[in-house]
Amino acid sequence: GQNIDQPTEMTATEGAIVQINCTYQTSGFNGLFWYQQHAGEAPTFLSYNVLDGLEEKGRFSSFLSRSKGYSYLLLKELQMKDSASYLCAGMDSNYQLIWGAGTKLIIKP
Amino acid sequence: IAGITQAPTSQILAAGRRMTLRCTQDMRHNAMYWYRQDLGLGLRLIHYSNTAGTTGKGEVPDGYSVSRANTDDFPLTLASAVPSQTSVYFCASSPGTGGTDTQYFGPGTRLTVL
């Protein structure tokens, strides 16, 4: 079956670095997406990886290892506004997204 | 308007009633999607449309129907609502015809079926 696993909740301190992990099993693979979702709002796109390696975009970076079925989202210089849920989604062979339940990130001052 | 709009923002509905959730985008995107989001679960695809005039079933299509008469609109209908359809419903769109494009989400409709 298809499955996306990510931690339910993480806590980090303002100014620090946090890594949110995601493991995936999809029927075929057409890439891995990360979205941010603030409470009561819509998901917004953060990153897309289809090749192995690290993609850096400002304070946020995303890593993919296709051989391990593994990705992580790295957030640096954490700000209070980064408190949100982070959704990992794998795209299967039918180009449909299989979503994880999300990781709620709590930032403490 | 810019982006995707959904209506209503929230709704409380009696079981057995018919309900249509509206979704409109002004980005001229080809593909559109309906998801439901439930606590503790990932977003689940209900129906999708890769281009105007075509629709397809997602992971959880039972009890829902869609139509795509034009590029901009993609309504979702619950023919006879049941309490298990209580959820937050998100409409999304992407520029291409269902490939690896980024999906852009509307603000959501919070539906409660009693």
mmCIF file with all atom_site columns, C-alpha atoms in Angstrom:
data_model
loop_
_atom_site.group_PDB
_atom_site.id
_atom_site.type_symbol
_atom_site.label_atom_id
_atom_site.label_alt_id
_atom_site.label_comp_id
_atom_site.label_asym_id
_atom_site.label_entity_id
_atom_site.label_seq_id
_atom_site.pdbx_PDB_ins_code
_atom_site.Cartn_x
_atom_site.Cartn_y
_atom_site.Cartn_z
_atom_site.occupancy
_atom_site.B_iso_or_equiv
_atom_site.pdbx_formal_charge
_atom_site.auth_seq_id
_atom_site.auth_comp_id
_atom_site.auth_asym_id
_atom_site.auth_atom_id
_atom_site.pdbx_PDB_model_num
ATOM 1   C CA . GLY A 1 1   ? 0.000   0.000  0.000   1.00 0.00 ? 1   GLY A CA 1
ATOM 2   C CA . GLN A 1 2   ? 0.910   3.653  -0.117  1.00 0.00 ? 2   GLN A CA 1
ATOM 3   C CA . ASN A 1 3   ? 1.965   5.405  3.052   1.00 0.00 ? 3   ASN A CA 1
ATOM 4   C CA . ILE A 1 4   ? 3.600   8.590  4.283   1.00 0.00 ? 4   ILE A CA 1
ATOM 5   C CA . ASP A 1 5   ? 5.003   8.718  7.821   1.00 0.00 ? 5   ASP A CA 1
ATOM 6   C CA . GLN A 1 6   ? 6.060   11.829 9.697   1.00 0.00 ? 6   GLN A CA 1
ATOM 7   C CA . PRO A 1 7   ? 6.176   12.752 13.382  1.00 0.00 ? 7   PRO A CA 1
ATOM 8   C CA . THR A 1 8   ? 2.953   14.093 14.850  1.00 0.00 ? 8   THR A CA 1
ATOM 9   C CA . GLU A 1 9   ? 4.466   16.982 16.758  1.00 0.00 ? 9   GLU A CA 1
ATOM 10  C CA . MET A 1 10  ? 7.832   18.657 17.347  1.00 0.00 ? 10  MET A CA 1
ATOM 11  C CA . THR A 1 11  ? 8.938   21.522 19.554  1.00 0.00 ? 11  THR A CA 1
ATOM 12  C CA . ALA A 1 12  ? 11.851  23.864 18.887  1.00 0.00 ? 12  ALA A CA 1
ATOM 13  C CA . THR A 1 13  ? 13.228  27.160 20.150  1.00 0.00 ? 13  THR A CA 1
ATOM 14  C CA . GLU A 1 14  ? 13.142  30.480 18.321  1.00 0.00 ? 14  GLU A CA 1
ATOM 15  C CA . GLY A 1 15  ? 16.392  31.028 16.428  1.00 0.00 ? 15  GLY A CA 1
ATOM 16  C CA . ALA A 1 16  ? 17.281  27.332 16.376  1.00 0.00 ? 16  ALA A CA 1
ATOM 17  C CA . ILE A 1 17  ? 17.263  24.719 13.596  1.00 0.00 ? 17  ILE A CA 1
ATOM 18  C CA . VAL A 1 18  ? 14.755  21.895 13.263  1.00 0.00 ? 18  VAL A CA 1
ATOM 19  C CA . GLN A 1 19  ? 14.607  18.895 10.928  1.00 0.00 ? 19  GLN A CA 1
ATOM 20  C CA . ILE A 1 20  ? 11.269  17.281 10.115  1.00 0.00 ? 20  ILE A CA 1
ATOM 21  C CA . ASN A 1 21  ? 11.589  13.781 8.707   1.00 0.00 ? 21  ASN A CA 1
ATOM 22  C CA . CYS A 1 22  ? 9.293   11.963 6.307   1.00 0.00 ? 22  CYS A CA 1
ATOM 23  C CA . THR A 1 23  ? 9.393   8.410  4.998   1.00 0.00 ? 23  THR A CA 1
ATOM 24  C CA . TYR A 1 24  ? 7.286   7.396  2.058   1.00 0.00 ? 24  TYR A CA 1
ATOM 25  C CA . GLN A 1 25  ? 6.013   4.362  0.204   1.00 0.00 ? 25  GLN A CA 1
ATOM 26  C CA . THR A 1 26  ? 4.220   5.086  -3.042  1.00 0.00 ? 26  THR A CA 1
ATOM 27  C CA . SER A 1 27  ? 3.263   3.080  -6.113  1.00 0.00 ? 27  SER A CA 1
ATOM 28  C CA . GLY A 1 28  ? 5.777   4.603  -8.446  1.00 0.00 ? 28  GLY A CA 1
ATOM 29  C CA . PHE A 1 29  ? 7.341   7.939  -7.596  1.00 0.00 ? 29  PHE A CA 1
ATOM 30  C CA . ASN A 1 30  ? 7.084   11.327 -9.237  1.00 0.00 ? 30  ASN A CA 1
ATOM 31  C CA . GLY A 1 31  ? 8.507   13.505 -6.525  1.00 0.00 ? 31  GLY A CA 1
ATOM 32  C CA . LEU A 1 32  ? 8.101   14.645 -2.931  1.00 0.00 ? 32  LEU A CA 1
ATOM 33  C CA . PHE A 1 33  ? 6.360   17.838 -1.853  1.00 0.00 ? 33  PHE A CA 1
ATOM 34  C CA . TRP A 1 34  ? 6.411   19.815 1.373   1.00 0.00 ? 34  TRP A CA 1
ATOM 35  C CA . TYR A 1 35  ? 3.615   22.194 2.294   1.00 0.00 ? 35  TYR A CA 1
ATOM 36  C CA . GLN A 1 36  ? 3.126   24.524 5.254   1.00 0.00 ? 36  GLN A CA 1
ATOM 37  C CA . GLN A 1 37  ? -0.285  24.884 6.857   1.00 0.00 ? 37  GLN A CA 1
ATOM 38  C CA . HIS A 1 38  ? -1.057  27.416 9.558   1.00 0.00 ? 38  HIS A CA 1
ATOM 39  C CA . ALA A 1 39  ? -3.974  26.558 11.831  1.00 0.00 ? 39  ALA A CA 1
ATOM 40  C CA . GLY A 1 40  ? -7.296  27.218 10.117  1.00 0.00 ? 40  GLY A CA 1
ATOM 41  C CA . GLU A 1 41  ? -5.678  28.072 6.801   1.00 0.00 ? 41  GLU A CA 1
ATOM 42  C CA . ALA A 1 42  ? -4.930  26.426 3.463   1.00 0.00 ? 42  ALA A CA 1
ATOM 43  C CA . PRO A 1 43  ? -1.727  24.484 2.778   1.00 0.00 ? 43  PRO A CA 1
ATOM 44  C CA . THR A 1 44  ? 0.891   26.517 0.919   1.00 0.00 ? 44  THR A CA 1
ATOM 45  C CA . PHE A 1 45  ? 3.702   25.086 -1.196  1.00 0.00 ? 45  PHE A CA 1
ATOM 46  C CA . LEU A 1 46  ? 7.240   25.031 0.209   1.00 0.00 ? 46  LEU A CA 1
ATOM 47  C CA . SER A 1 47  ? 9.318   22.663 -1.909  1.00 0.00 ? 47  SER A CA 1
ATOM 48  C CA . TYR A 1 48  ? 9.445   19.879 -4.485  1.00 0.00 ? 48  TYR A CA 1
ATOM 49  C CA . ASN A 1 49  ? 12.199  17.283 -4.831  1.00 0.00 ? 49  ASN A CA 1
ATOM 50  C CA . VAL A 1 50  ? 12.395  14.634 -7.514  1.00 0.00 ? 50  VAL A CA 1
ATOM 51  C CA . LEU A 1 51  ? 16.168  14.059 -7.610  1.00 0.00 ? 51  LEU A CA 1
ATOM 52  C CA . ASP A 1 52  ? 18.360  12.975 -4.710  1.00 0.00 ? 52  ASP A CA 1
ATOM 53  C CA . GLY A 1 53  ? 20.006  15.711 -2.737  1.00 0.00 ? 53  GLY A CA 1
ATOM 54  C CA . LEU A 1 54  ? 19.413  18.964 -0.965  1.00 0.00 ? 54  LEU A CA 1
ATOM 55  C CA . GLU A 1 55  ? 17.412  21.892 -2.330  1.00 0.00 ? 55  GLU A CA 1
ATOM 56  C CA . GLU A 1 56  ? 17.946  25.148 -0.471  1.00 0.00 ? 56  GLU A CA 1
ATOM 57  C CA . LYS A 1 57  ? 15.445  27.990 -0.518  1.00 0.00 ? 57  LYS A CA 1
ATOM 58  C CA . GLY A 1 58  ? 16.257  30.724 1.972   1.00 0.00 ? 58  GLY A CA 1
ATOM 59  C CA . ARG A 1 59  ? 15.738  29.522 5.541   1.00 0.00 ? 59  ARG A CA 1
ATOM 60  C CA . PHE A 1 60  ? 14.088  26.323 4.320   1.00 0.00 ? 60  PHE A CA 1
ATOM 61  C CA . SER A 1 61  ? 15.837  23.338 2.709   1.00 0.00 ? 61  SER A CA 1
ATOM 62  C CA . SER A 1 62  ? 14.490  19.982 1.618   1.00 0.00 ? 62  SER A CA 1
ATOM 63  C CA . PHE A 1 63  ? 16.372  16.734 1.124   1.00 0.00 ? 63  PHE A CA 1
ATOM 64  C CA . LEU A 1 64  ? 15.453  13.577 -0.748  1.00 0.00 ? 64  LEU A CA 1
ATOM 65  C CA . SER A 1 65  ? 16.897  10.065 -0.834  1.00 0.00 ? 65  SER A CA 1
ATOM 66  C CA . ARG A 1 66  ? 14.932  7.945  -3.289  1.00 0.00 ? 66  ARG A CA 1
ATOM 67  C CA . SER A 1 67  ? 16.807  4.752  -2.434  1.00 0.00 ? 67  SER A CA 1
ATOM 68  C CA . LYS A 1 68  ? 15.794  5.112  1.232   1.00 0.00 ? 68  LYS A CA 1
ATOM 69  C CA . GLY A 1 69  ? 12.288  6.476  0.630   1.00 0.00 ? 69  GLY A CA 1
ATOM 70  C CA . TYR A 1 70  ? 13.200  9.373  2.877   1.00 0.00 ? 70  TYR A CA 1
ATOM 71  C CA . SER A 1 71  ? 12.963  13.135 2.906   1.00 0.00 ? 71  SER A CA 1
ATOM 72  C CA . TYR A 1 72  ? 13.449  15.882 5.420   1.00 0.00 ? 72  TYR A CA 1
ATOM 73  C CA . LEU A 1 73  ? 12.586  19.547 5.699   1.00 0.00 ? 73  LEU A CA 1
ATOM 74  C CA . LEU A 1 74  ? 15.184  21.695 7.444   1.00 0.00 ? 74  LEU A CA 1
ATOM 75  C CA . LEU A 1 75  ? 14.138  25.016 8.920   1.00 0.00 ? 75  LEU A CA 1
ATOM 76  C CA . LYS A 1 76  ? 16.881  27.400 10.060  1.00 0.00 ? 76  LYS A CA 1
ATOM 77  C CA . GLU A 1 77  ? 16.766  30.540 12.202  1.00 0.00 ? 77  GLU A CA 1
ATOM 78  C CA . LEU A 1 78  ? 13.326  29.634 13.440  1.00 0.00 ? 78  LEU A CA 1
ATOM 79  C CA . GLN A 1 79  ? 10.810  32.424 13.857  1.00 0.00 ? 79  GLN A CA 1
ATOM 80  C CA . MET A 1 80  ? 7.560   32.390 15.792  1.00 0.00 ? 80  MET A CA 1
ATOM 81  C CA . LYS A 1 81  ? 5.654   32.621 12.501  1.00 0.00 ? 81  LYS A CA 1
ATOM 82  C CA . ASP A 1 82  ? 7.074   29.198 11.564  1.00 0.00 ? 82  ASP A CA 1
ATOM 83  C CA . SER A 1 83  ? 4.700   27.631 14.089  1.00 0.00 ? 83  SER A CA 1
ATOM 84  C CA . ALA A 1 84  ? 2.498   25.579 11.764  1.00 0.00 ? 84  ALA A CA 1
ATOM 85  C CA . SER A 1 85  ? 1.905   22.082 10.489  1.00 0.00 ? 85  SER A CA 1
ATOM 86  C CA . TYR A 1 86  ? 4.258   20.786 7.821   1.00 0.00 ? 86  TYR A CA 1
ATOM 87  C CA . LEU A 1 87  ? 2.779   18.327 5.357   1.00 0.00 ? 87  LEU A CA 1
ATOM 88  C CA . CYS A 1 88  ? 4.823   15.779 3.418   1.00 0.00 ? 88  CYS A CA 1
ATOM 89  C CA . ALA A 1 89  ? 3.283   14.382 0.226   1.00 0.00 ? 89  ALA A CA 1
ATOM 90  C CA . GLY A 1 90  ? 4.585   11.838 -2.262  1.00 0.00 ? 90  GLY A CA 1
ATOM 91  C CA . MET A 1 91  ? 3.394   11.810 -5.856  1.00 0.00 ? 91  MET A CA 1
ATOM 92  C CA . ASP A 1 92  ? 2.622   8.338  -7.181  1.00 0.00 ? 92  ASP A CA 1
ATOM 93  C CA . SER A 1 93  ? 2.752   6.908  -10.684 1.00 0.00 ? 93  SER A CA 1
ATOM 94  C CA . ASN A 1 94  ? -0.731  8.334  -11.429 1.00 0.00 ? 94  ASN A CA 1
ATOM 95  C CA . TYR A 1 95  ? 0.480   11.814 -10.463 1.00 0.00 ? 95  TYR A CA 1
ATOM 96  C CA . GLN A 1 96  ? -1.750  11.766 -7.387  1.00 0.00 ? 96  GLN A CA 1
ATOM 97  C CA . LEU A 1 97  ? -0.435  13.118 -4.095  1.00 0.00 ? 97  LEU A CA 1
ATOM 98  C CA . ILE A 1 98  ? -0.358  10.799 -1.087  1.00 0.00 ? 98  ILE A CA 1
ATOM 99  C CA . TRP A 1 99  ? -0.302  12.968 2.028   1.00 0.00 ? 99  TRP A CA 1
ATOM 100 C CA . GLY A 1 100 ? 1.109   12.458 5.476   1.00 0.00 ? 100 GLY A CA 1
ATOM 101 C CA . ALA A 1 101 ? -0.952  13.549 8.490   1.00 0.00 ? 101 ALA A CA 1
ATOM 102 C CA . GLY A 1 102 ? 1.390   16.476 9.053   1.00 0.00 ? 102 GLY A CA 1
ATOM 103 C CA . THR A 1 103 ? 3.894   17.484 11.718  1.00 0.00 ? 103 THR A CA 1
ATOM 104 C CA . LYS A 1 104 ? 2.769   20.207 14.073  1.00 0.00 ? 104 LYS A CA 1
ATOM 105 C CA . LEU A 1 105 ? 5.771   22.411 14.857  1.00 0.00 ? 105 LEU A CA 1
ATOM 106 C CA . ILE A 1 106 ? 5.630   24.425 18.064  1.00 0.00 ? 106 ILE A CA 1
ATOM 107 C CA . ILE A 1 107 ? 8.146   27.253 18.420  1.00 0.00 ? 107 ILE A CA 1
ATOM 108 C CA . LYS A 1 108 ? 8.963   28.465 21.908  1.00 0.00 ? 108 LYS A CA 1
ATOM 109 C CA . PRO A 1 109 ? 10.588  31.826 22.652  1.00 0.00 ? 109 PRO A CA 1
ATOM 110 C CA . ILE B 2 1   ? -10.495 37.906 -7.290  1.00 0.00 ? 1   ILE B CA 1
ATOM 111 C CA . ALA B 2 2   ? -7.096  36.307 -7.328  1.00 0.00 ? 2   ALA B CA 1
ATOM 112 C CA . GLY B 2 3   ? -6.404  32.636 -6.816  1.00 0.00 ? 3   GLY B CA 1
ATOM 113 C CA . ILE B 2 4   ? -9.014  30.177 -5.618  1.00 0.00 ? 4   ILE B CA 1
ATOM 114 C CA . THR B 2 5   ? -12.204 30.977 -3.783  1.00 0.00 ? 5   THR B CA 1
ATOM 115 C CA . GLN B 2 6   ? -14.488 28.541 -2.008  1.00 0.00 ? 6   GLN B CA 1
ATOM 116 C CA . ALA B 2 7   ? -18.023 28.962 -0.730  1.00 0.00 ? 7   ALA B CA 1
ATOM 117 C CA . PRO B 2 8   ? -19.425 28.688 1.802   1.00 0.00 ? 8   PRO B CA 1
ATOM 118 C CA . THR B 2 9   ? -16.707 29.252 4.413   1.00 0.00 ? 9   THR B CA 1
ATOM 119 C CA . SER B 2 10  ? -18.560 26.991 6.803   1.00 0.00 ? 10  SER B CA 1
ATOM 120 C CA . GLN B 2 11  ? -21.859 25.167 6.896   1.00 0.00 ? 11  GLN B CA 1
ATOM 121 C CA . ILE B 2 12  ? -23.883 23.079 9.307   1.00 0.00 ? 12  ILE B CA 1
ATOM 122 C CA . LEU B 2 13  ? -26.067 20.599 7.475   1.00 0.00 ? 13  LEU B CA 1
ATOM 123 C CA . ALA B 2 14  ? -28.708 18.088 8.513   1.00 0.00 ? 14  ALA B CA 1
ATOM 124 C CA . ALA B 2 15  ? -28.050 14.498 7.524   1.00 0.00 ? 15  ALA B CA 1
ATOM 125 C CA . GLY B 2 16  ? -29.826 13.517 4.334   1.00 0.00 ? 16  GLY B CA 1
ATOM 126 C CA . ARG B 2 17  ? -29.664 17.005 2.818   1.00 0.00 ? 17  ARG B CA 1
ATOM 127 C CA . ARG B 2 18  ? -28.044 17.772 -0.500  1.00 0.00 ? 18  ARG B CA 1
ATOM 128 C CA . MET B 2 19  ? -25.167 20.251 -0.499  1.00 0.00 ? 19  MET B CA 1
ATOM 129 C CA . THR B 2 20  ? -22.914 21.776 -3.160  1.00 0.00 ? 20  THR B CA 1
ATOM 130 C CA . LEU B 2 21  ? -19.549 23.233 -2.259  1.00 0.00 ? 21  LEU B CA 1
ATOM 131 C CA . ARG B 2 22  ? -18.380 25.816 -4.750  1.00 0.00 ? 22  ARG B CA 1
ATOM 132 C CA . CYS B 2 23  ? -14.854 26.356 -6.026  1.00 0.00 ? 23  CYS B CA 1
ATOM 133 C CA . THR B 2 24  ? -13.728 28.980 -8.527  1.00 0.00 ? 24  THR B CA 1
ATOM 134 C CA . GLN B 2 25  ? -10.229 29.817 -9.749  1.00 0.00 ? 25  GLN B CA 1
ATOM 135 C CA . ASP B 2 26  ? -9.113  32.721 -11.908 1.00 0.00 ? 26  ASP B CA 1
ATOM 136 C CA . MET B 2 27  ? -5.629  31.479 -12.763 1.00 0.00 ? 27  MET B CA 1
ATOM 137 C CA . ARG B 2 28  ? -6.732  29.585 -15.893 1.00 0.00 ? 28  ARG B CA 1
ATOM 138 C CA . HIS B 2 29  ? -5.315  26.417 -14.389 1.00 0.00 ? 29  HIS B CA 1
ATOM 139 C CA . ASN B 2 30  ? -6.149  23.198 -16.200 1.00 0.00 ? 30  ASN B CA 1
ATOM 140 C CA . ALA B 2 31  ? -6.311  20.756 -13.308 1.00 0.00 ? 31  ALA B CA 1
ATOM 141 C CA . MET B 2 32  ? -8.518  21.020 -10.227 1.00 0.00 ? 32  MET B CA 1
ATOM 142 C CA . TYR B 2 33  ? -8.895  18.832 -7.155  1.00 0.00 ? 33  TYR B CA 1
ATOM 143 C CA . TRP B 2 34  ? -11.127 18.284 -4.148  1.00 0.00 ? 34  TRP B CA 1
ATOM 144 C CA . TYR B 2 35  ? -9.633  17.042 -0.877  1.00 0.00 ? 35  TYR B CA 1
ATOM 145 C CA . ARG B 2 36  ? -10.986 16.433 2.575   1.00 0.00 ? 36  ARG B CA 1
ATOM 146 C CA . GLN B 2 37  ? -8.875  16.945 5.682   1.00 0.00 ? 37  GLN B CA 1
ATOM 147 C CA . ASP B 2 38  ? -9.704  15.150 8.919   1.00 0.00 ? 38  ASP B CA 1
ATOM 148 C CA . LEU B 2 39  ? -7.890  15.375 12.246  1.00 0.00 ? 39  LEU B CA 1
ATOM 149 C CA . GLY B 2 40  ? -5.027  12.911 12.434  1.00 0.00 ? 40  GLY B CA 1
ATOM 150 C CA . LEU B 2 41  ? -5.243  12.001 8.762   1.00 0.00 ? 41  LEU B CA 1
ATOM 151 C CA . GLY B 2 42  ? -3.549  13.356 5.706   1.00 0.00 ? 42  GLY B CA 1
ATOM 152 C CA . LEU B 2 43  ? -5.420  15.161 2.987   1.00 0.00 ? 43  LEU B CA 1
ATOM 153 C CA . ARG B 2 44  ? -7.420  12.650 0.957   1.00 0.00 ? 44  ARG B CA 1
ATOM 154 C CA . LEU B 2 45  ? -8.317  13.169 -2.683  1.00 0.00 ? 45  LEU B CA 1
ATOM 155 C CA . ILE B 2 46  ? -12.041 12.922 -3.427  1.00 0.00 ? 46  ILE B CA 1
ATOM 156 C CA . HIS B 2 47  ? -12.244 13.792 -7.130  1.00 0.00 ? 47  HIS B CA 1
ATOM 157 C CA . TYR B 2 48  ? -10.092 15.554 -9.651  1.00 0.00 ? 48  TYR B CA 1
ATOM 158 C CA . SER B 2 49  ? -10.292 17.056 -13.122 1.00 0.00 ? 49  SER B CA 1
ATOM 159 C CA . ASN B 2 50  ? -7.262  17.281 -15.397 1.00 0.00 ? 50  ASN B CA 1
ATOM 160 C CA . THR B 2 51  ? -9.009  19.598 -17.830 1.00 0.00 ? 51  THR B CA 1
ATOM 161 C CA . ALA B 2 52  ? -12.434 21.092 -18.459 1.00 0.00 ? 52  ALA B CA 1
ATOM 162 C CA . GLY B 2 53  ? -14.941 18.416 -19.450 1.00 0.00 ? 53  GLY B CA 1
ATOM 163 C CA . THR B 2 54  ? -13.143 15.543 -17.711 1.00 0.00 ? 54  THR B CA 1
ATOM 164 C CA . THR B 2 55  ? -13.282 14.230 -14.139 1.00 0.00 ? 55  THR B CA 1
ATOM 165 C CA . GLY B 2 56  ? -11.772 11.320 -12.245 1.00 0.00 ? 56  GLY B CA 1
ATOM 166 C CA . LYS B 2 57  ? -12.193 9.533  -8.932  1.00 0.00 ? 57  LYS B CA 1
ATOM 167 C CA . GLY B 2 58  ? -9.667  9.886  -6.151  1.00 0.00 ? 58  GLY B CA 1
ATOM 168 C CA . GLU B 2 59  ? -9.111  7.865  -3.011  1.00 0.00 ? 59  GLU B CA 1
ATOM 169 C CA . VAL B 2 60  ? -12.477 8.549  -1.308  1.00 0.00 ? 60  VAL B CA 1
ATOM 170 C CA . PRO B 2 61  ? -15.111 9.361  -3.978  1.00 0.00 ? 61  PRO B CA 1
ATOM 171 C CA . ASP B 2 62  ? -18.156 7.584  -2.504  1.00 0.00 ? 62  ASP B CA 1
ATOM 172 C CA . GLY B 2 63  ? -21.014 9.931  -1.626  1.00 0.00 ? 63  GLY B CA 1
ATOM 173 C CA . TYR B 2 64  ? -19.559 12.784 -3.693  1.00 0.00 ? 64  TYR B CA 1
ATOM 174 C CA . SER B 2 65  ? -19.910 13.936 -7.279  1.00 0.00 ? 65  SER B CA 1
ATOM 175 C CA . VAL B 2 66  ? -18.252 16.676 -9.327  1.00 0.00 ? 66  VAL B CA 1
ATOM 176 C CA . SER B 2 67  ? -18.617 18.394 -12.663 1.00 0.00 ? 67  SER B CA 1
ATOM 177 C CA . ARG B 2 68  ? -16.246 20.539 -14.727 1.00 0.00 ? 68  ARG B CA 1
ATOM 178 C CA . ALA B 2 69  ? -18.287 22.454 -17.266 1.00 0.00 ? 69  ALA B CA 1
ATOM 179 C CA . ASN B 2 70  ? -15.629 25.147 -17.719 1.00 0.00 ? 70  ASN B CA 1
ATOM 180 C CA . THR B 2 71  ? -12.038 25.918 -16.718 1.00 0.00 ? 71  THR B CA 1
ATOM 181 C CA . ASP B 2 72  ? -12.828 28.102 -13.727 1.00 0.00 ? 72  ASP B CA 1
ATOM 182 C CA . ASP B 2 73  ? -15.451 26.187 -11.727 1.00 0.00 ? 73  ASP B CA 1
ATOM 183 C CA . PHE B 2 74  ? -15.326 22.807 -10.019 1.00 0.00 ? 74  PHE B CA 1
ATOM 184 C CA . PRO B 2 75  ? -18.312 22.233 -7.697  1.00 0.00 ? 75  PRO B CA 1
ATOM 185 C CA . LEU B 2 76  ? -18.478 19.292 -5.300  1.00 0.00 ? 76  LEU B CA 1
ATOM 186 C CA . THR B 2 77  ? -21.906 17.851 -4.488  1.00 0.00 ? 77  THR B CA 1
ATOM 187 C CA . LEU B 2 78  ? -22.931 15.693 -1.567  1.00 0.00 ? 78  LEU B CA 1
ATOM 188 C CA . ALA B 2 79  ? -26.155 14.062 -2.742  1.00 0.00 ? 79  ALA B CA 1
ATOM 189 C CA . SER B 2 80  ? -27.336 12.966 0.716   1.00 0.00 ? 80  SER B CA 1
ATOM 190 C CA . ALA B 2 81  ? -25.005 14.085 3.485   1.00 0.00 ? 81  ALA B CA 1
ATOM 191 C CA . VAL B 2 82  ? -23.995 11.735 6.304   1.00 0.00 ? 82  VAL B CA 1
ATOM 192 C CA . PRO B 2 83  ? -22.196 12.580 9.582   1.00 0.00 ? 83  PRO B CA 1
ATOM 193 C CA . SER B 2 84  ? -18.983 10.888 8.370   1.00 0.00 ? 84  SER B CA 1
ATOM 194 C CA . GLN B 2 85  ? -18.725 13.631 5.750   1.00 0.00 ? 85  GLN B CA 1
ATOM 195 C CA . THR B 2 86  ? -18.077 16.156 8.496   1.00 0.00 ? 86  THR B CA 1
ATOM 196 C CA . SER B 2 87  ? -14.682 17.537 7.496   1.00 0.00 ? 87  SER B CA 1
ATOM 197 C CA . VAL B 2 88  ? -12.755 20.473 6.108   1.00 0.00 ? 88  VAL B CA 1
ATOM 198 C CA . TYR B 2 89  ? -12.903 20.471 2.318   1.00 0.00 ? 89  TYR B CA 1
ATOM 199 C CA . PHE B 2 90  ? -10.147 22.038 0.239   1.00 0.00 ? 90  PHE B CA 1
ATOM 200 C CA . CYS B 2 91  ? -10.255 22.775 -3.450  1.00 0.00 ? 91  CYS B CA 1
ATOM 201 C CA . ALA B 2 92  ? -6.931  23.037 -5.269  1.00 0.00 ? 92  ALA B CA 1
ATOM 202 C CA . SER B 2 93  ? -5.698  23.731 -8.778  1.00 0.00 ? 93  SER B CA 1
ATOM 203 C CA . SER B 2 94  ? -2.507  23.286 -10.787 1.00 0.00 ? 94  SER B CA 1
ATOM 204 C CA . PRO B 2 95  ? -1.416  24.797 -14.102 1.00 0.00 ? 95  PRO B CA 1
ATOM 205 C CA . GLY B 2 96  ? -0.833  21.608 -16.077 1.00 0.00 ? 96  GLY B CA 1
ATOM 206 C CA . THR B 2 97  ? -3.077  18.679 -16.869 1.00 0.00 ? 97  THR B CA 1
ATOM 207 C CA . GLY B 2 98  ? -2.283  16.528 -13.866 1.00 0.00 ? 98  GLY B CA 1
ATOM 208 C CA . GLY B 2 99  ? 1.488   16.162 -13.865 1.00 0.00 ? 99  GLY B CA 1
ATOM 209 C CA . THR B 2 100 ? 4.047   17.206 -11.275 1.00 0.00 ? 100 THR B CA 1
ATOM 210 C CA . ASP B 2 101 ? 2.887   20.820 -11.045 1.00 0.00 ? 101 ASP B CA 1
ATOM 211 C CA . THR B 2 102 ? 2.498   22.513 -7.702  1.00 0.00 ? 102 THR B CA 1
ATOM 212 C CA . GLN B 2 103 ? -1.046  22.510 -6.386  1.00 0.00 ? 103 GLN B CA 1
ATOM 213 C CA . TYR B 2 104 ? -2.510  25.757 -5.040  1.00 0.00 ? 104 TYR B CA 1
ATOM 214 C CA . PHE B 2 105 ? -5.206  25.542 -2.400  1.00 0.00 ? 105 PHE B CA 1
ATOM 215 C CA . GLY B 2 106 ? -8.337  27.505 -1.659  1.00 0.00 ? 106 GLY B CA 1
ATOM 216 C CA . PRO B 2 107 ? -9.194  28.632 1.886   1.00 0.00 ? 107 PRO B CA 1
ATOM 217 C CA . GLY B 2 108 ? -11.394 25.619 2.619   1.00 0.00 ? 108 GLY B CA 1
ATOM 218 C CA . THR B 2 109 ? -14.989 24.923 3.634   1.00 0.00 ? 109 THR B CA 1
ATOM 219 C CA . ARG B 2 110 ? -15.684 23.598 7.108   1.00 0.00 ? 110 ARG B CA 1
ATOM 220 C CA . LEU B 2 111 ? -18.709 21.278 6.878   1.00 0.00 ? 111 LEU B CA 1
ATOM 221 C CA . THR B 2 112 ? -20.547 19.770 9.817   1.00 0.00 ? 112 THR B CA 1
ATOM 222 C CA . VAL B 2 113 ? -23.223 17.144 9.178   1.00 0.00 ? 113 VAL B CA 1
ATOM 223 C CA . LEU B 2 114 ? -25.541 16.470 12.091  1.00 0.00 ? 114 LEU B CA 1
#
